[in-house]
Coordinates of C-alpha atoms in Angstrom, one line a residue:
M14 CA 2.6 12.0 10.4
I15 CA -0.7 12.3 8.4
K16 CA -0.8 15.7 6.7
E17 CA -4.2 15.6 5.0
K18 CA -7.5 16.1 6.8
F19 CA -9.0 13.0 5.2
Y20 CA -7.7 10.0 3.2
V21 CA -9.3 7.5 0.8
A22 CA -9.3 3.9 2.0
F23 CA -8.2 1.8 -0.9
S24 CA -8.4 -1.9 -1.1
T25 CA -5.5 -3.7 -2.6
L26 CA -6.1 -5.8 -5.7
F27 CA -5.7 -9.5 -5.9
N28 CA -5.2 -12.2 -8.6
E29 CA -7.5 -15.1 -8.9
D30 CA -5.2 -17.3 -6.9
D31 CA -5.5 -14.8 -3.9
S32 CA -1.9 -13.5 -4.4
L33 CA -1.4 -9.7 -4.3
N34 CA -1.6 -8.0 -7.7
V35 CA 1.1 -5.4 -7.3
G36 CA 0.9 -4.0 -10.8
R37 CA -2.8 -3.3 -10.8
T38 CA -2.7 -2.0 -7.3
I39 CA 0.0 0.6 -8.2
Q40 CA -1.8 1.4 -11.5
H41 CA -5.0 2.2 -9.6
V42 CA -3.2 4.3 -6.9
K43 CA -1.6 6.3 -9.7
Y44 CA -5.0 6.8 -11.3
L45 CA -6.5 8.1 -8.1
N46 CA -3.5 10.5 -7.6
Q47 CA -3.9 11.8 -11.1
H48 CA -7.5 12.6 -10.2
E49 CA -6.5 14.9 -7.3
I50 CA -6.7 12.3 -4.4
K51 CA -3.8 13.4 -2.1
S52 CA -3.9 10.7 0.6
I53 CA -4.6 7.0 0.4
L54 CA -4.8 4.3 3.0
L55 CA -3.9 1.0 1.5
S56 CA -6.3 -1.4 3.2
G57 CA -7.8 -4.7 2.3
K58 CA -6.6 -8.0 3.6
Q59 CA -3.4 -6.6 4.9
Y60 CA -3.2 -8.9 7.9
S61 CA -3.3 -11.9 5.5
F62 CA -0.4 -10.6 3.2
S63 CA 2.9 -12.3 3.7
N64 CA 5.7 -10.0 4.6
N65 CA 7.2 -10.8 1.2
E66 CA 4.1 -9.5 -0.5
K67 CA 4.2 -6.3 1.6
F68 CA 7.9 -5.8 0.9
E69 CA 7.2 -6.3 -2.8
L70 CA 4.5 -3.7 -2.7
I71 CA 6.6 -1.1 -0.8
N72 CA 9.5 -1.7 -3.1
A73 CA 7.3 -1.3 -6.2
F74 CA 6.1 2.1 -4.9
D75 CA 9.7 3.1 -4.3
H76 CA 10.9 2.1 -7.8
K77 CA 7.9 3.0 -9.9
N78 CA 6.9 6.1 -8.0
Q79 CA 5.3 8.5 -10.4
L80 CA 3.1 10.1 -7.8
S81 CA 2.8 13.8 -7.1
E82 CA 5.3 15.1 -4.6
N83 CA 2.8 15.9 -1.9
F84 CA 1.0 12.5 -2.2
E85 CA 0.6 10.6 1.0
L86 CA 0.5 6.9 1.1
I87 CA -0.5 5.3 4.4
F88 CA 0.4 1.7 4.8
G89 CA -0.6 -0.5 7.8
I90 CA 1.8 -3.0 9.3
S91 CA -1.0 -5.2 10.8
N92 CA -0.1 -8.9 10.7
I93 CA -1.3 -12.2 12.1
R94 CA 1.8 -12.4 14.4
Q95 CA 3.4 -9.4 16.2
K96 CA 6.9 -10.4 15.2
Y97 CA 6.1 -10.1 11.5
G98 CA 4.6 -6.7 12.1
K99 CA 7.8 -5.6 13.8
E100 CA 9.8 -6.9 10.8
L101 CA 7.8 -4.8 8.5
D102 CA 8.0 -1.8 10.8
K103 CA 11.9 -2.0 10.6
F104 CA 11.7 -2.3 6.8
I105 CA 9.6 0.8 6.4

C-alpha cells in the first residue's frame, strides 16, 4: 500500500554493457533518502531486466538497507513474459 501522497520516479543505473549497476543504483537511492525523499518508484527499463537482475537488486536493498524507517520503495514487476512477472511477484 502506497503511504505517501507522491513519489519520485527514479531510473535505475546501468553499466556500459547494459547490465544493471546495482551498487550505483542503491547509492543514489540512499542519497535521495538522505535528502528527505520519502518514496521512490524504481523505474527505467524494468521490463528488460532479467529476473536475476531484479532478484539481485531486491536482495541488495534487503542486505544493505540503510534507509530511513519510513522510506517507501516501490518496485514494479513488469516483464516481457507474464510467467516471469509471476515469479518475481512470489519472490517479493
